[in-house]
Tab-separated table of C-alpha atoms in Angstrom:
chain	number	residue	atom	x	y	z
A	22	MET	CA	-5.511	19.068	68.634
A	23	SER	CA	-4.178	16.180	66.581
A	24	SER	CA	-1.020	16.818	64.582
A	25	TRP	CA	-2.642	15.175	61.557
A	26	TYR	CA	-5.488	17.727	61.765
A	27	LEU	CA	-2.922	20.522	61.684
A	28	LEU	CA	-1.457	18.851	58.586
A	29	LEU	CA	-4.922	18.526	57.001
A	30	VAL	CA	-5.682	22.226	57.503
A	31	LEU	CA	-2.222	23.178	56.193
A	32	LEU	CA	-2.786	20.992	53.115
A	33	VAL	CA	-6.079	22.765	52.473
A	34	GLY	CA	-4.143	26.047	52.795
A	35	VAL	CA	-1.596	24.828	50.224
A	36	GLU	CA	-4.493	23.871	47.967
A	37	ARG	CA	-5.820	27.438	48.303
A	38	LEU	CA	-2.411	28.793	47.244
A	39	ALA	CA	-2.500	26.492	44.199
A	40	GLU	CA	-5.935	27.906	43.369
A	41	LEU	CA	-4.551	31.437	43.544
A	42	ILE	CA	-1.744	30.551	41.128
A	43	VAL	CA	-4.259	29.093	38.661
A	44	ALA	CA	-6.583	32.082	39.178
A	45	ARG	CA	-3.845	34.632	38.495
A	46	ARG	CA	-2.808	32.822	35.322
A	47	ASN	CA	-6.437	32.627	34.174
A	48	ALA	CA	-7.055	36.292	35.071
A	49	ARG	CA	-4.135	37.391	32.888
A	50	TRP	CA	-5.503	35.340	30.007
A	51	SER	CA	-9.088	36.585	30.503
A	52	LEU	CA	-8.071	40.223	30.688
A	53	ALA	CA	-5.913	39.829	27.563
A	54	GLN	CA	-9.041	38.494	25.801
A	55	GLY	CA	-11.043	41.585	26.801
A	56	GLY	CA	-12.478	40.144	29.998
A	57	ARG	CA	-14.306	42.406	32.408
A	58	VAL	CA	-14.003	42.183	36.191
A	59	PHE	CA	-17.171	42.455	38.255
A	60	GLY	CA	-17.833	42.627	41.997
A	61	ARG	CA	-14.498	43.801	43.291
A	62	GLY	CA	-16.128	45.081	46.472
A	63	HIS	CA	-16.999	41.645	47.858
A	64	TYR	CA	-13.754	39.905	46.872
A	65	PRO	CA	-11.653	41.079	49.876
A	66	TRP	CA	-14.411	39.796	52.172
A	67	MET	CA	-14.180	36.396	50.500
A	68	VAL	CA	-10.424	36.310	51.033
A	69	CYS	CA	-10.874	37.208	54.715
A	70	LEU	CA	-13.612	34.628	55.203
A	71	HIS	CA	-11.614	31.797	53.641
A	72	THR	CA	-8.461	32.743	55.532
A	73	GLY	CA	-10.554	32.987	58.691
A	74	LEU	CA	-11.899	29.478	58.103
A	75	LEU	CA	-8.408	27.987	58.169
A	76	ALA	CA	-7.314	30.063	61.152
A	77	GLY	CA	-10.576	29.342	62.989
A	78	CYS	CA	-10.166	25.595	62.507
A	79	LEU	CA	-6.758	25.656	64.159
A	80	LEU	CA	-7.552	28.208	66.843
A	81	GLU	CA	-10.811	26.650	67.985
A	82	ALA	CA	-9.507	23.074	67.891
A	83	GLY	CA	-6.389	24.119	69.821
A	84	LEU	CA	-7.566	26.805	72.233
A	85	ALA	CA	-10.942	25.275	73.024
A	86	ASP	CA	-9.378	21.807	73.147
A	87	ARG	CA	-11.970	20.386	70.780
A	88	PRO	CA	-11.721	16.596	70.572
A	89	PHE	CA	-11.561	14.390	67.534
A	90	VAL	CA	-14.759	12.360	67.682
A	91	PRO	CA	-14.362	9.499	65.200
A	92	ALA	CA	-18.103	9.139	64.472
A	93	LEU	CA	-18.154	12.790	63.368
A	94	GLY	CA	-14.558	13.346	62.292
A	95	TRP	CA	-14.110	10.560	59.753
A	96	PRO	CA	-17.280	11.340	57.759
A	97	MET	CA	-16.202	14.995	57.757
A	98	VAL	CA	-12.769	14.015	56.376
A	99	VAL	CA	-14.587	12.200	53.561
A	100	LEU	CA	-16.653	15.338	52.869
A	101	VAL	CA	-13.525	17.533	52.850
A	102	VAL	CA	-11.899	15.239	50.286
A	103	ALA	CA	-15.112	15.109	48.220
A	104	ALA	CA	-15.315	18.932	48.297
A	105	GLN	CA	-11.747	19.171	47.011
A	106	ALA	CA	-12.550	16.719	44.219
A	107	LEU	CA	-15.657	18.695	43.218
A	108	ARG	CA	-13.730	21.976	43.347
A	109	TRP	CA	-10.988	20.694	41.025
A	110	TRP	CA	-13.576	19.139	38.727
A	111	CYS	CA	-15.098	22.628	38.439
A	112	ILE	CA	-11.700	24.248	37.859
A	113	THR	CA	-10.849	21.675	35.186
A	114	ALA	CA	-14.232	21.988	33.466
A	115	LEU	CA	-14.079	25.785	33.371
A	116	GLY	CA	-10.467	25.800	32.200
A	117	ARG	CA	-9.214	29.318	31.565
A	118	GLN	CA	-12.618	30.716	32.475
A	119	TRP	CA	-12.274	29.651	36.132
A	120	ASN	CA	-11.181	32.341	38.554
A	121	THR	CA	-11.491	33.382	42.170
A	122	GLU	CA	-12.739	36.752	40.937
A	123	VAL	CA	-15.718	37.344	38.668
A	124	ILE	CA	-14.130	37.886	35.259
A	125	VAL	CA	-16.249	37.356	32.172
A	126	VAL	CA	-14.846	37.315	28.641
A	127	PRO	CA	-17.352	38.624	26.077
A	128	GLY	CA	-18.205	36.153	23.369
A	129	LEU	CA	-17.236	32.993	25.221
A	130	PRO	CA	-20.082	30.512	25.627
A	131	LEU	CA	-21.234	29.261	28.995
A	132	VAL	CA	-19.418	26.096	29.991
A	133	THR	CA	-21.678	23.042	29.777
A	134	ARG	CA	-19.228	20.237	30.557
A	135	GLY	CA	-18.229	18.568	33.789
A	136	PRO	CA	-20.466	19.499	36.705
A	137	TYR	CA	-21.780	22.457	34.667
A	138	ARG	CA	-23.763	20.084	32.461
A	139	LEU	CA	-26.132	19.677	35.427
A	140	ARG	CA	-28.520	22.541	34.680
A	141	TRP	CA	-30.155	22.280	38.118
A	142	LEU	CA	-26.782	22.992	39.767
A	143	ARG	CA	-25.640	26.330	38.356
A	144	HIS	CA	-22.822	26.951	40.830
A	145	PRO	CA	-21.254	23.592	41.769
A	146	ASN	CA	-18.037	25.241	42.957
A	147	TYR	CA	-19.992	27.000	45.699
A	148	VAL	CA	-21.416	23.669	46.812
A	149	ALA	CA	-17.805	22.542	47.289
A	150	VAL	CA	-17.041	25.702	49.278
A	151	ALA	CA	-20.090	25.262	51.512
A	152	VAL	CA	-19.400	21.577	52.180
A	153	GLU	CA	-15.732	22.190	52.928
A	154	GLY	CA	-16.521	25.194	55.134
A	155	ALA	CA	-18.780	23.103	57.346
A	156	ALA	CA	-16.842	19.829	57.221
A	157	LEU	CA	-13.250	20.977	57.756
A	158	PRO	CA	-13.875	22.479	61.205
A	159	LEU	CA	-16.119	19.576	62.223
A	160	VAL	CA	-13.310	17.093	61.579
A	161	HIS	CA	-12.042	18.197	64.987
A	162	SER	CA	-15.377	19.298	66.522
A	163	ALA	CA	-14.778	23.028	65.887
A	164	TRP	CA	-18.486	23.703	65.683
A	165	VAL	CA	-18.289	27.464	66.337
A	166	THR	CA	-16.034	27.887	63.305
A	167	ALA	CA	-18.300	25.639	61.207
A	168	VAL	CA	-21.446	27.587	62.117
A	169	THR	CA	-19.790	31.006	61.789
A	170	PHE	CA	-18.296	30.205	58.386
A	171	THR	CA	-21.547	28.683	57.130
A	172	VAL	CA	-23.648	31.716	58.094
A	173	LEU	CA	-21.165	34.292	56.772
A	174	ASN	CA	-20.558	32.268	53.619
A	175	ALA	CA	-24.313	32.059	52.942
A	176	VAL	CA	-24.568	35.854	53.116
A	177	LEU	CA	-21.516	36.274	50.902
A	178	MET	CA	-22.776	33.714	48.378
A	179	VAL	CA	-25.995	35.668	47.903
A	180	VAL	CA	-23.881	38.676	46.911
A	181	ARG	CA	-21.439	36.624	44.837
A	182	ILE	CA	-24.047	34.672	42.882
A	183	ARG	CA	-26.039	37.831	42.135
A	184	CYS	CA	-22.794	39.416	40.907
A	185	GLU	CA	-21.985	36.452	38.663
A	186	GLU	CA	-25.496	36.212	37.262
A	187	SER	CA	-25.527	39.942	36.556
A	188	ALA	CA	-22.097	39.782	34.905
A	189	LEU	CA	-23.140	36.919	32.675
A	190	ALA	CA	-26.459	38.586	31.811
A	191	SER	CA	-24.736	41.841	30.879
A	192	LEU	CA	-22.609	40.016	28.332
A	193	THR	CA	-25.346	37.795	26.931
A	194	PRO	CA	-27.650	39.613	24.560
A	195	SER	CA	-31.315	39.323	25.405
A	196	PRO	CA	-33.656	38.134	22.597
A	197	ALA	CA	-34.950	41.705	22.204
A	198	ASN	CA	-31.421	43.148	21.971
A	199	ARG	CA	-30.388	40.377	19.555
A	200	ALA	CA	-33.388	41.160	17.312
A	201	ALA	CA	-32.541	44.870	17.393
A	202	ASP	CA	-28.899	44.122	16.537
A	203	GLU	CA	-29.973	41.924	13.613
A	204	ALA	CA	-32.399	44.590	12.353
A	205	THR	CA	-29.648	47.237	12.279
A	206	ALA	CA	-27.052	44.952	10.695
């Protein structure tokens, strides 16, 4: 395994720690504003999966002696960097509303700036996660890790997106509920 690949994976790990610092700060703010946490059951699985991605990259590349194949590796490096850029664009656009957990503050509008202005792409942060999860291992031909993460992440994203959509729907009055609220006011 190349020493620069070890450095790349460690840098992605440092980036994850930075995300956790931002997430904790945002969680404190959200909870102080009356935010509600949803989907706590799947969150530990997400942490394990993302930790496993980093460990799998290093273990498979090292133990299975996976080579760096320039025709594959360099495009994957570009995708890893692009995924990081998209992720931080999402974090910046969401501001205090971004978190690694599903925390929704009642009364706050949906964010419609940055990548969230693209109505056809409701969850751009998860695109970044999926791209990074496939590309980072493939930088050094760790295809087992790439496939394993991609499959497990797809299953987890079904749960996560349903959780987020449900959380948002529970805090957004339906037209019928809004009409009933206006009639009783």
